[in-house]
JSON list of C-alpha atoms and ligand atoms in Angstrom, two decimals:
[
{"chain": "A", "resi": 97, "resn": "MET", "atom": "CA", "xyz": [-0.26, -0.19, 0.26]},
{"chain": "A", "resi": 98, "resn": "LYS", "atom": "CA", "xyz": [0.59, 3.52, -0.74]},
{"chain": "A", "resi": 99, "resn": "ILE", "atom": "CA", "xyz": [0.29, 6.47, 1.46]},
{"chain": "A", "resi": 100, "resn": "LEU", "atom": "CA", "xyz": [1.84, 10.32, 0.24]},
{"chain": "A", "resi": 101, "resn": "LEU", "atom": "CA", "xyz": [2.35, 12.45, 2.48]},
{"chain": "A", "resi": 102, "resn": "ALA", "atom": "CA", "xyz": [1.74, 15.70, 0.85]},
{"chain": "A", "resi": 103, "resn": "THR", "atom": "CA", "xyz": [4.59, 18.08, 2.56]},
{"chain": "A", "resi": 104, "resn": "HIS", "atom": "CA", "xyz": [8.08, 20.20, 0.78]},
{"chain": "A", "resi": 105, "resn": "ASN", "atom": "CA", "xyz": [8.77, 19.96, 3.75]},
{"chain": "A", "resi": 106, "resn": "LYS", "atom": "CA", "xyz": [11.73, 17.96, 4.49]},
{"chain": "A", "resi": 107, "resn": "HIS", "atom": "CA", "xyz": [11.62, 18.00, 8.27]},
{"chain": "A", "resi": 108, "resn": "LYS", "atom": "CA", "xyz": [8.48, 16.98, 8.57]},
{"chain": "A", "resi": 109, "resn": "ILE", "atom": "CA", "xyz": [8.82, 13.97, 6.53]},
{"chain": "A", "resi": 110, "resn": "ALA", "atom": "CA", "xyz": [11.66, 12.90, 8.04]},
{"chain": "A", "resi": 111, "resn": "GLU", "atom": "CA", "xyz": [9.57, 13.39, 11.97]},
{"chain": "A", "resi": 112, "resn": "LEU", "atom": "CA", "xyz": [6.76, 11.77, 9.61]},
{"chain": "A", "resi": 113, "resn": "LEU", "atom": "CA", "xyz": [8.38, 8.13, 8.55]},
{"chain": "A", "resi": 114, "resn": "LYS", "atom": "CA", "xyz": [10.01, 7.92, 12.35]},
{"chain": "A", "resi": 115, "resn": "ILE", "atom": "CA", "xyz": [6.10, 8.27, 13.71]},
{"chain": "A", "resi": 116, "resn": "LEU", "atom": "CA", "xyz": [4.17, 5.86, 11.30]},
{"chain": "A", "resi": 117, "resn": "PRO", "atom": "CA", "xyz": [4.05, 2.18, 10.74]},
{"chain": "A", "resi": 118, "resn": "GLN", "atom": "CA", "xyz": [5.08, 0.43, 8.33]},
{"chain": "A", "resi": 119, "resn": "THR", "atom": "CA", "xyz": [3.00, -2.34, 7.80]},
{"chain": "A", "resi": 120, "resn": "ASN", "atom": "CA", "xyz": [-0.47, -2.13, 8.54]},
{"chain": "A", "resi": 121, "resn": "ASN", "atom": "CA", "xyz": [-2.66, -4.86, 10.13]},
{"chain": "A", "resi": 122, "resn": "LYS", "atom": "CA", "xyz": [-2.69, -7.02, 7.49]},
{"chain": "A", "resi": 123, "resn": "GLY", "atom": "CA", "xyz": [1.43, -6.95, 7.93]},
{"chain": "A", "resi": 124, "resn": "GLU", "atom": "CA", "xyz": [0.91, -5.60, 4.21]},
{"chain": "A", "resi": 125, "resn": "GLU", "atom": "CA", "xyz": [4.17, -2.76, 3.88]},
{"chain": "A", "resi": 126, "resn": "ILE", "atom": "CA", "xyz": [3.36, 0.54, 3.15]},
{"chain": "A", "resi": 127, "resn": "ILE", "atom": "CA", "xyz": [5.41, 2.24, 1.10]},
{"chain": "A", "resi": 128, "resn": "TYR", "atom": "CA", "xyz": [5.43, 6.35, 1.73]},
{"chain": "A", "resi": 129, "resn": "LEU", "atom": "CA", "xyz": [5.80, 8.86, -0.81]},
{"chain": "A", "resi": 130, "resn": "SER", "atom": "CA", "xyz": [6.55, 12.91, 0.23]},
{"chain": "A", "resi": 131, "resn": "PHE", "atom": "CA", "xyz": [6.11, 15.70, -3.18]},
{"chain": "A", "resi": 132, "resn": "ALA", "atom": "CA", "xyz": [9.38, 14.90, -3.60]},
{"chain": "A", "resi": 133, "resn": "ASP", "atom": "CA", "xyz": [7.74, 12.49, -6.07]},
{"chain": "A", "resi": 134, "resn": "PHE", "atom": "CA", "xyz": [6.69, 14.36, -8.02]},
{"chain": "A", "resi": 135, "resn": "PRO", "atom": "CA", "xyz": [8.19, 17.27, -8.94]},
{"chain": "A", "resi": 136, "resn": "LEU", "atom": "CA", "xyz": [6.19, 18.59, -11.56]},
{"chain": "A", "resi": 137, "resn": "LEU", "atom": "CA", "xyz": [2.94, 19.15, -9.17]},
{"chain": "A", "resi": 138, "resn": "PRO", "atom": "CA", "xyz": [2.38, 22.60, -8.15]},
{"chain": "A", "resi": 139, "resn": "GLU", "atom": "CA", "xyz": [2.33, 24.32, -4.28]},
{"chain": "A", "resi": 140, "resn": "PRO", "atom": "CA", "xyz": [-0.94, 23.28, -3.40]},
{"chain": "A", "resi": 141, "resn": "GLU", "atom": "CA", "xyz": [-2.98, 26.32, -2.21]},
{"chain": "A", "resi": 142, "resn": "GLU", "atom": "CA", "xyz": [-3.23, 27.13, 1.39]},
{"chain": "A", "resi": 143, "resn": "ALA", "atom": "CA", "xyz": [-6.19, 29.26, 1.58]},
{"chain": "A", "resi": 144, "resn": "GLY", "atom": "CA", "xyz": [-8.17, 27.84, 4.35]},
{"chain": "A", "resi": 145, "resn": "SER", "atom": "CA", "xyz": [-8.33, 29.99, 7.72]},
{"chain": "A", "resi": 146, "resn": "THR", "atom": "CA", "xyz": [-8.13, 27.49, 10.14]},
{"chain": "A", "resi": 147, "resn": "LEU", "atom": "CA", "xyz": [-5.17, 24.03, 10.35]},
{"chain": "A", "resi": 148, "resn": "LYS", "atom": "CA", "xyz": [-7.78, 22.26, 10.05]},
{"chain": "A", "resi": 149, "resn": "GLU", "atom": "CA", "xyz": [-9.26, 23.72, 6.68]},
{"chain": "A", "resi": 150, "resn": "ASN", "atom": "CA", "xyz": [-5.67, 23.90, 6.08]},
{"chain": "A", "resi": 151, "resn": "ALA", "atom": "CA", "xyz": [-4.12, 19.88, 6.42]},
{"chain": "A", "resi": 152, "resn": "ALA", "atom": "CA", "xyz": [-7.90, 19.15, 4.74]},
{"chain": "A", "resi": 153, "resn": "LEU", "atom": "CA", "xyz": [-6.36, 21.38, 1.30]},
{"chain": "A", "resi": 154, "resn": "LYS", "atom": "CA", "xyz": [-3.11, 19.55, 1.36]},
{"chain": "A", "resi": 155, "resn": "ALA", "atom": "CA", "xyz": [-4.48, 15.67, 1.55]},
{"chain": "A", "resi": 156, "resn": "ALA", "atom": "CA", "xyz": [-6.97, 16.27, -0.46]},
{"chain": "A", "resi": 157, "resn": "TYR", "atom": "CA", "xyz": [-4.92, 18.15, -2.99]},
{"chain": "A", "resi": 158, "resn": "GLY", "atom": "CA", "xyz": [-2.73, 14.83, -2.92]},
{"chain": "A", "resi": 159, "resn": "LEU", "atom": "CA", "xyz": [-5.20, 12.61, -3.19]},
{"chain": "A", "resi": 160, "resn": "ARG", "atom": "CA", "xyz": [-6.20, 15.00, -6.25]},
{"chain": "A", "resi": 161, "resn": "LYS", "atom": "CA", "xyz": [-3.37, 15.09, -7.50]},
{"chain": "A", "resi": 162, "resn": "THR", "atom": "CA", "xyz": [-2.08, 11.84, -7.87]},
{"chain": "A", "resi": 163, "resn": "GLY", "atom": "CA", "xyz": [-4.60, 8.33, -6.43]},
{"chain": "A", "resi": 164, "resn": "ILE", "atom": "CA", "xyz": [-2.71, 8.18, -3.59]},
{"chain": "A", "resi": 165, "resn": "ILE", "atom": "CA", "xyz": [-4.17, 7.63, -0.29]},
{"chain": "A", "resi": 166, "resn": "SER", "atom": "CA", "xyz": [-2.71, 11.30, 1.30]},
{"chain": "A", "resi": 167, "resn": "LEU", "atom": "CA", "xyz": [-1.47, 12.76, 4.39]},
{"chain": "A", "resi": 168, "resn": "ALA", "atom": "CA", "xyz": [-1.12, 16.03, 5.11]},
{"chain": "A", "resi": 169, "resn": "ASP", "atom": "CA", "xyz": [-0.52, 18.57, 8.35]},
{"chain": "A", "resi": 170, "resn": "ASP", "atom": "CA", "xyz": [-0.64, 22.22, 9.12]},
{"chain": "A", "resi": 171, "resn": "THR", "atom": "CA", "xyz": [1.25, 22.81, 11.81]},
{"chain": "A", "resi": 172, "resn": "GLY", "atom": "CA", "xyz": [0.96, 26.92, 13.86]},
{"chain": "A", "resi": 173, "resn": "LEU", "atom": "CA", "xyz": [2.27, 28.16, 16.35]},
{"chain": "A", "resi": 174, "resn": "THR", "atom": "CA", "xyz": [-0.78, 30.31, 18.73]},
{"chain": "A", "resi": 175, "resn": "VAL", "atom": "CA", "xyz": [1.72, 33.17, 21.41]},
{"chain": "A", "resi": 176, "resn": "ASP", "atom": "CA", "xyz": [-1.44, 34.05, 24.41]},
{"chain": "A", "resi": 177, "resn": "ALA", "atom": "CA", "xyz": [0.00, 37.88, 24.78]},
{"chain": "A", "resi": 178, "resn": "LEU", "atom": "CA", "xyz": [-0.54, 37.71, 20.49]},
{"chain": "A", "resi": 179, "resn": "ASN", "atom": "CA", "xyz": [-3.63, 37.54, 20.20]},
{"chain": "A", "resi": 180, "resn": "GLY", "atom": "CA", "xyz": [-3.19, 33.50, 19.00]},
{"chain": "A", "resi": 181, "resn": "ALA", "atom": "CA", "xyz": [-0.89, 35.42, 16.25]},
{"chain": "A", "resi": 182, "resn": "PRO", "atom": "CA", "xyz": [0.78, 33.70, 13.99]},
{"chain": "A", "resi": 183, "resn": "GLY", "atom": "CA", "xyz": [-1.19, 31.04, 14.28]},
{"chain": "A", "resi": 184, "resn": "VAL", "atom": "CA", "xyz": [-2.67, 29.92, 11.28]},
{"chain": "A", "resi": 185, "resn": "HIS", "atom": "CA", "xyz": [-0.03, 32.56, 9.39]},
{"chain": "A", "resi": 186, "resn": "SER", "atom": "CA", "xyz": [2.77, 30.57, 11.26]},
{"chain": "A", "resi": 187, "resn": "ALA", "atom": "CA", "xyz": [4.64, 29.80, 8.02]},
{"chain": "A", "resi": 188, "resn": "ARG", "atom": "CA", "xyz": [4.27, 33.62, 6.16]},
{"chain": "A", "resi": 189, "resn": "TYR", "atom": "CA", "xyz": [4.56, 35.47, 9.55]},
{"chain": "A", "resi": 190, "resn": "ALA", "atom": "CA", "xyz": [7.60, 37.95, 8.69]},
{"chain": "A", "resi": 191, "resn": "TYR", "atom": "CA", "xyz": [6.99, 37.79, 4.58]},
{"chain": "A", "resi": 192, "resn": "PRO", "atom": "CA", "xyz": [2.66, 36.84, 2.83]},
{"chain": "A", "resi": 193, "resn": "ASP", "atom": "CA", "xyz": [4.96, 35.21, -0.17]},
{"chain": "A", "resi": 194, "resn": "ARG", "atom": "CA", "xyz": [7.47, 33.08, 1.60]},
{"chain": "A", "resi": 195, "resn": "ALA", "atom": "CA", "xyz": [8.56, 30.90, 4.54]},
{"chain": "A", "resi": 196, "resn": "ASP", "atom": "CA", "xyz": [11.60, 31.93, 5.92]},
{"chain": "A", "resi": 197, "resn": "TYR", "atom": "CA", "xyz": [12.65, 30.74, 9.15]},
{"chain": "A", "resi": 198, "resn": "PRO", "atom": "CA", "xyz": [15.11, 33.05, 11.04]},
{"chain": "A", "resi": 199, "resn": "ALA", "atom": "CA", "xyz": [12.77, 35.99, 10.00]},
{"chain": "A", "resi": 200, "resn": "ASN", "atom": "CA", "xyz": [10.12, 34.49, 11.31]},
{"chain": "A", "resi": 201, "resn": "ASN", "atom": "CA", "xyz": [11.88, 33.89, 14.70]},
{"chain": "A", "resi": 202, "resn": "GLU", "atom": "CA", "xyz": [13.04, 37.62, 14.44]},
{"chain": "A", "resi": 203, "resn": "LYS", "atom": "CA", "xyz": [10.15, 38.98, 14.62]},
{"chain": "A", "resi": 204, "resn": "LEU", "atom": "CA", "xyz": [8.71, 36.64, 16.91]},
{"chain": "A", "resi": 205, "resn": "LEU", "atom": "CA", "xyz": [11.38, 38.12, 18.81]},
{"chain": "A", "resi": 206, "resn": "LYS", "atom": "CA", "xyz": [10.71, 42.04, 18.62]},
{"chain": "A", "resi": 207, "resn": "GLU", "atom": "CA", "xyz": [7.49, 41.32, 18.79]},
{"chain": "A", "resi": 208, "resn": "LEU", "atom": "CA", "xyz": [7.38, 39.91, 22.39]},
{"chain": "A", "resi": 209, "resn": "SER", "atom": "CA", "xyz": [10.49, 42.24, 23.91]},
{"chain": "A", "resi": 210, "resn": "PRO", "atom": "CA", "xyz": [7.21, 44.64, 25.01]},
{"chain": "A", "resi": 211, "resn": "PHE", "atom": "CA", "xyz": [6.70, 40.88, 27.80]},
{"chain": "A", "resi": 212, "resn": "LYS", "atom": "CA", "xyz": [8.14, 39.37, 30.81]},
{"chain": "A", "resi": 213, "resn": "LYS", "atom": "CA", "xyz": [8.65, 34.89, 30.62]},
{"chain": "A", "resi": 214, "resn": "GLU", "atom": "CA", "xyz": [5.33, 34.82, 32.78]},
{"chain": "A", "resi": 215, "resn": "GLN", "atom": "CA", "xyz": [3.48, 36.82, 30.05]},
{"chain": "A", "resi": 216, "resn": "ARG", "atom": "CA", "xyz": [4.88, 34.41, 26.62]},
{"chain": "A", "resi": 217, "resn": "SER", "atom": "CA", "xyz": [3.15, 30.62, 27.01]},
{"chain": "A", "resi": 218, "resn": "ALA", "atom": "CA", "xyz": [2.58, 30.04, 24.24]},
{"chain": "A", "resi": 219, "resn": "SER", "atom": "CA", "xyz": [1.90, 26.19, 22.38]},
{"chain": "A", "resi": 220, "resn": "PHE", "atom": "CA", "xyz": [2.10, 24.30, 19.01]},
{"chain": "A", "resi": 221, "resn": "THR", "atom": "CA", "xyz": [-0.57, 22.59, 17.30]},
{"chain": "A", "resi": 222, "resn": "THR", "atom": "CA", "xyz": [-0.45, 20.54, 14.68]},
{"chain": "A", "resi": 223, "resn": "SER", "atom": "CA", "xyz": [-4.21, 19.50, 12.54]},
{"chain": "A", "resi": 224, "resn": "ALA", "atom": "CA", "xyz": [-3.63, 16.13, 11.27]},
{"chain": "A", "resi": 225, "resn": "ALA", "atom": "CA", "xyz": [-5.77, 14.95, 7.43]},
{"chain": "A", "resi": 226, "resn": "LEU", "atom": "CA", "xyz": [-5.77, 11.62, 5.81]},
{"chain": "A", "resi": 227, "resn": "ALA", "atom": "CA", "xyz": [-7.73, 11.72, 2.40]},
{"chain": "A", "resi": 228, "resn": "LEU", "atom": "CA", "xyz": [-9.40, 8.26, 1.36]},
{"chain": "A", "resi": 229, "resn": "PRO", "atom": "CA", "xyz": [-10.66, 6.92, -2.20]},
{"chain": "A", "resi": 230, "resn": "GLY", "atom": "CA", "xyz": [-13.90, 8.33, -1.36]},
{"chain": "A", "resi": 231, "resn": "GLY", "atom": "CA", "xyz": [-14.32, 12.10, -0.45]},
{"chain": "A", "resi": 232, "resn": "GLU", "atom": "CA", "xyz": [-13.32, 10.96, 3.42]},
{"chain": "A", "resi": 233, "resn": "ILE", "atom": "CA", "xyz": [-11.37, 12.79, 5.37]},
{"chain": "A", "resi": 234, "resn": "ILE", "atom": "CA", "xyz": [-10.22, 12.05, 8.89]},
{"chain": "A", "resi": 235, "resn": "PHE", "atom": "CA", "xyz": [-8.98, 14.48, 11.01]},
{"chain": "A", "resi": 236, "resn": "LYS", "atom": "CA", "xyz": [-6.97, 14.30, 14.26]},
{"chain": "A", "resi": 237, "resn": "GLU", "atom": "CA", "xyz": [-5.02, 16.80, 16.46]},
{"chain": "A", "resi": 238, "resn": "GLY", "atom": "CA", "xyz": [-1.43, 17.10, 18.73]},
{"chain": "A", "resi": 239, "resn": "LYS", "atom": "CA", "xyz": [-0.95, 20.11, 21.18]},
{"chain": "A", "resi": 240, "resn": "VAL", "atom": "CA", "xyz": [1.90, 21.16, 23.41]},
{"chain": "A", "resi": 241, "resn": "LYS", "atom": "CA", "xyz": [2.28, 24.03, 25.54]},
{"chain": "A", "resi": 242, "resn": "GLY", "atom": "CA", "xyz": [5.61, 25.69, 26.86]},
{"chain": "A", "resi": 243, "resn": "PHE", "atom": "CA", "xyz": [6.31, 29.37, 26.56]},
{"chain": "A", "resi": 244, "resn": "ILE", "atom": "CA", "xyz": [8.71, 31.80, 23.39]},
{"chain": "A", "resi": 245, "resn": "THR", "atom": "CA", "xyz": [12.58, 32.00, 24.95]},
{"chain": "A", "resi": 246, "resn": "GLN", "atom": "CA", "xyz": [14.16, 35.46, 24.69]},
{"chain": "A", "resi": 247, "resn": "GLU", "atom": "CA", "xyz": [16.89, 34.56, 23.28]},
{"chain": "A", "resi": 248, "resn": "TYR", "atom": "CA", "xyz": [17.44, 31.16, 20.94]},
{"chain": "A", "resi": 249, "resn": "LYS", "atom": "CA", "xyz": [17.94, 27.77, 22.36]},
{"chain": "A", "resi": 250, "resn": "GLY", "atom": "CA", "xyz": [19.34, 24.74, 20.03]},
{"chain": "A", "resi": 251, "resn": "GLU", "atom": "CA", "xyz": [20.63, 23.97, 16.88]},
{"chain": "A", "resi": 252, "resn": "ASN", "atom": "CA", "xyz": [18.23, 21.13, 16.53]},
{"chain": "A", "resi": 253, "resn": "GLY", "atom": "CA", "xyz": [15.24, 20.56, 14.64]},
{"chain": "A", "resi": 254, "resn": "PHE", "atom": "CA", "xyz": [13.38, 23.59, 12.84]},
{"chain": "A", "resi": 255, "resn": "GLY", "atom": "CA", "xyz": [10.56, 26.14, 12.44]},
{"chain": "A", "resi": 256, "resn": "TYR", "atom": "CA", "xyz": [10.30, 28.19, 15.92]},
{"chain": "A", "resi": 257, "resn": "ASP", "atom": "CA", "xyz": [11.50, 24.92, 17.90]},
{"chain": "A", "resi": 258, "resn": "PRO", "atom": "CA", "xyz": [15.32, 27.04, 19.11]},
{"chain": "A", "resi": 259, "resn": "LEU", "atom": "CA", "xyz": [12.55, 29.49, 20.26]},
{"chain": "A", "resi": 260, "resn": "PHE", "atom": "CA", "xyz": [9.83, 26.65, 22.11]},
{"chain": "A", "resi": 261, "resn": "PHE", "atom": "CA", "xyz": [11.06, 26.29, 25.72]},
{"chain": "A", "resi": 262, "resn": "VAL", "atom": "CA", "xyz": [8.61, 23.13, 26.04]},
{"chain": "A", "resi": 263, "resn": "THR", "atom": "CA", "xyz": [7.53, 23.27, 30.07]},
{"chain": "A", "resi": 264, "resn": "GLU", "atom": "CA", "xyz": [7.20, 18.91, 30.53]},
{"chain": "A", "resi": 265, "resn": "ALA", "atom": "CA", "xyz": [10.65, 18.98, 28.91]},
{"chain": "A", "resi": 266, "resn": "GLY", "atom": "CA", "xyz": [12.52, 21.96, 30.94]},
{"chain": "A", "resi": 267, "resn": "LYS", "atom": "CA", "xyz": [14.23, 22.36, 27.58]},
{"chain": "A", "resi": 268, "resn": "THR", "atom": "CA", "xyz": [13.21, 23.76, 23.58]},
{"chain": "A", "resi": 269, "resn": "MET", "atom": "CA", "xyz": [12.18, 21.55, 21.56]},
{"chain": "A", "resi": 270, "resn": "ALA", "atom": "CA", "xyz": [15.77, 22.49, 18.99]},
{"chain": "A", "resi": 271, "resn": "GLU", "atom": "CA", "xyz": [17.69, 21.62, 22.39]},
{"chain": "A", "resi": 272, "resn": "MET", "atom": "CA", "xyz": [15.76, 18.15, 21.62]},
{"chain": "A", "resi": 273, "resn": "THR", "atom": "CA", "xyz": [17.34, 14.54, 19.53]},
{"chain": "A", "resi": 274, "resn": "ALA", "atom": "CA", "xyz": [14.76, 13.98, 17.78]},
{"chain": "A", "resi": 275, "resn": "GLU", "atom": "CA", "xyz": [14.03, 11.12, 18.94]},
{"chain": "A", "resi": 276, "resn": "GLU", "atom": "CA", "xyz": [12.49, 13.49, 22.31]},
{"chain": "A", "resi": 277, "resn": "LYS", "atom": "CA", "xyz": [10.63, 15.86, 19.86]},
{"chain": "A", "resi": 278, "resn": "ASN", "atom": "CA", "xyz": [8.86, 12.67, 18.66]},
{"chain": "A", "resi": 279, "resn": "LYS", "atom": "CA", "xyz": [7.99, 11.52, 22.03]},
{"chain": "A", "resi": 280, "resn": "ILE", "atom": "CA", "xyz": [6.39, 15.06, 23.27]},
{"chain": "A", "resi": 281, "resn": "SER", "atom": "CA", "xyz": [5.61, 16.72, 20.13]},
{"chain": "A", "resi": 282, "resn": "HIS", "atom": "CA", "xyz": [2.63, 18.82, 18.39]},
{"chain": "A", "resi": 283, "resn": "ARG", "atom": "CA", "xyz": [2.61, 16.18, 15.38]},
{"chain": "A", "resi": 284, "resn": "PHE", "atom": "CA", "xyz": [3.59, 13.13, 16.91]},
{"chain": "A", "resi": 285, "resn": "ARG", "atom": "CA", "xyz": [0.10, 13.65, 19.70]},
{"chain": "A", "resi": 286, "resn": "ALA", "atom": "CA", "xyz": [-1.51, 13.93, 16.39]},
{"chain": "A", "resi": 287, "resn": "PHE", "atom": "CA", "xyz": [-0.18, 11.53, 13.70]},
{"chain": "A", "resi": 288, "resn": "LYS", "atom": "CA", "xyz": [0.99, 8.41, 16.80]},
{"chain": "A", "resi": 289, "resn": "GLN", "atom": "CA", "xyz": [-3.77, 8.87, 17.13]},
{"chain": "A", "resi": 290, "resn": "MET", "atom": "CA", "xyz": [-3.64, 8.78, 12.89]},
{"chain": "A", "resi": 291, "resn": "ALA", "atom": "CA", "xyz": [-1.27, 5.45, 13.46]},
{"chain": "A", "resi": 292, "resn": "GLU", "atom": "CA", "xyz": [-3.58, 3.76, 14.18]},
{"chain": "A", "resi": 293, "resn": "ILE", "atom": "CA", "xyz": [-6.53, 4.05, 11.71]},
{"chain": "A", "resi": 294, "resn": "ILE", "atom": "CA", "xyz": [-3.63, 3.53, 8.78]},
{"chain": "A", "resi": 295, "resn": "LYS", "atom": "CA", "xyz": [-2.93, -0.06, 10.32]},
{"chain": "A", "resi": 296, "resn": "THR", "atom": "CA", "xyz": [-6.63, -0.92, 9.62]},
{"chain": "A", "resi": 297, "resn": "LEU", "atom": "CA", "xyz": [-6.27, 0.59, 5.92]},
{"chain": "B", "resi": 709, "resn": "LIG", "atom": "P1", "xyz": [3.85, 22.20, 3.72]},
{"chain": "B", "resi": 709, "resn": "LIG", "atom": "O1", "xyz": [4.31, 22.09, 2.66]},
{"chain": "B", "resi": 709, "resn": "LIG", "atom": "O2", "xyz": [3.17, 20.82, 4.95]},
{"chain": "B", "resi": 709, "resn": "LIG", "atom": "O3", "xyz": [2.83, 22.70, 4.21]},
{"chain": "B", "resi": 709, "resn": "LIG", "atom": "P2", "xyz": [4.45, 23.65, 6.11]},
{"chain": "B", "resi": 709, "resn": "LIG", "atom": "O4", "xyz": [6.47, 23.45, 6.01]},
{"chain": "B", "resi": 709, "resn": "LIG", "atom": "O5", "xyz": [4.09, 24.76, 5.03]},
{"chain": "B", "resi": 709, "resn": "LIG", "atom": "O6", "xyz": [5.12, 22.69, 4.95]},
{"chain": "B", "resi": 709, "resn": "LIG", "atom": "P3", "xyz": [3.07, 24.28, 8.07]},
{"chain": "B", "resi": 709, "resn": "LIG", "atom": "O7", "xyz": [2.38, 24.90, 7.07]},
{"chain": "B", "resi": 709, "resn": "LIG", "atom": "O8", "xyz": [2.89, 22.87, 8.83]},
{"chain": "B", "resi": 709, "resn": "LIG", "atom": "O9", "xyz": [4.58, 24.25, 6.94]},
{"chain": "B", "resi": 709, "resn": "LIG", "atom": "O10", "xyz": [3.98, 24.68, 9.30]},
{"chain": "B", "resi": 709, "resn": "LIG", "atom": "C1", "xyz": [3.79, 26.83, 9.28]},
{"chain": "B", "resi": 709, "resn": "LIG", "atom": "C2", "xyz": [4.90, 26.70, 9.99]},
{"chain": "B", "resi": 709, "resn": "LIG", "atom": "O11", "xyz": [5.42, 26.32, 11.42]},
{"chain": "B", "resi": 709, "resn": "LIG", "atom": "C3", "xyz": [6.47, 26.50, 9.29]},
{"chain": "B", "resi": 709, "resn": "LIG", "atom": "O12", "xyz": [6.50, 27.25, 8.67]},
{"chain": "B", "resi": 709, "resn": "LIG", "atom": "C4", "xyz": [7.40, 26.99, 10.66]},
{"chain": "B", "resi": 709, "resn": "LIG", "atom": "O13", "xyz": [7.72, 28.12, 10.38]},
{"chain": "B", "resi": 709, "resn": "LIG", "atom": "C5", "xyz": [6.15, 26.07, 11.88]},
{"chain": "B", "resi": 709, "resn": "LIG", "atom": "N1", "xyz": [6.65, 24.68, 12.22]},
{"chain": "B", "resi": 709, "resn": "LIG", "atom": "C6", "xyz": [5.90, 23.87, 12.02]},
{"chain": "B", "resi": 709, "resn": "LIG", "atom": "N2", "xyz": [6.72, 22.30, 12.39]},
{"chain": "B", "resi": 709, "resn": "LIG", "atom": "C7", "xyz": [6.93, 22.80, 13.70]},
{"chain": "B", "resi": 709, "resn": "LIG", "atom": "C8", "xyz": [7.88, 22.35, 14.56]},
{"chain": "B", "resi": 709, "resn": "LIG", "atom": "O14", "xyz": [7.70, 20.71, 14.35]},
{"chain": "B", "resi": 709, "resn": "LIG", "atom": "N3", "xyz": [8.59, 23.58, 14.98]},
{"chain": "B", "resi": 709, "resn": "LIG", "atom": "C9", "xyz": [8.82, 24.18, 15.04]},
{"chain": "B", "resi": 709, "resn": "LIG", "atom": "N4", "xyz": [8.10, 25.82, 13.71]},
{"chain": "B", "resi": 709, "resn": "LIG", "atom": "C10", "xyz": [7.57, 25.06, 13.06]}
]
């Protein structure tokens, strides 16, 4: 059985391949592809106003364009002091036309500069969507709580990881190994539930 990971993000693909099952309950091997295997496909539009809508758009696009069962996620950082921003706009927070991780992080630090540590609470949310032939879309969600640090800490991960301090782990996501991040992350919490659905396919 084939499943398309409907994303271009290499970091996400690496994380997902460690979370998702290699065989289904019938013992059949699951082969994971991604948009890297379809280089001529244009980027799907992320025109939704919620993470769930965008996850559904990406998964449905993958299925429509390739005919393969498709899995997508849309992830957002919610910062309480910024009334939930950057939220659904996390990828293009600094520039409306492109995802620039260093610029996004700089903007986040600047916007939060008036706020003290106890006012910098935040959460990461992943909405995962599985698009099945026939049109059904299954959703799962994962969340992790923490706060935004005042300086960069750690070299691992991607995106906002060097600024996201995970309360229950006592360190930033960028200070975690890939294995540590994959035990507690928003993405892991959404996709470990999805893994159970995938095993039944
Ligand atoms: P897709 O191709 O799957 O859409 P993307 O990189 O656009 O990949 P998202 O829209 O889901 O991914 O993510 C929005 C932004 O949130 C992304 O650009 C990162 O800055 C950030 N982000 C997502 N997952 C993250 C993670 O696990 N750790 C840190 N930042 C993350």
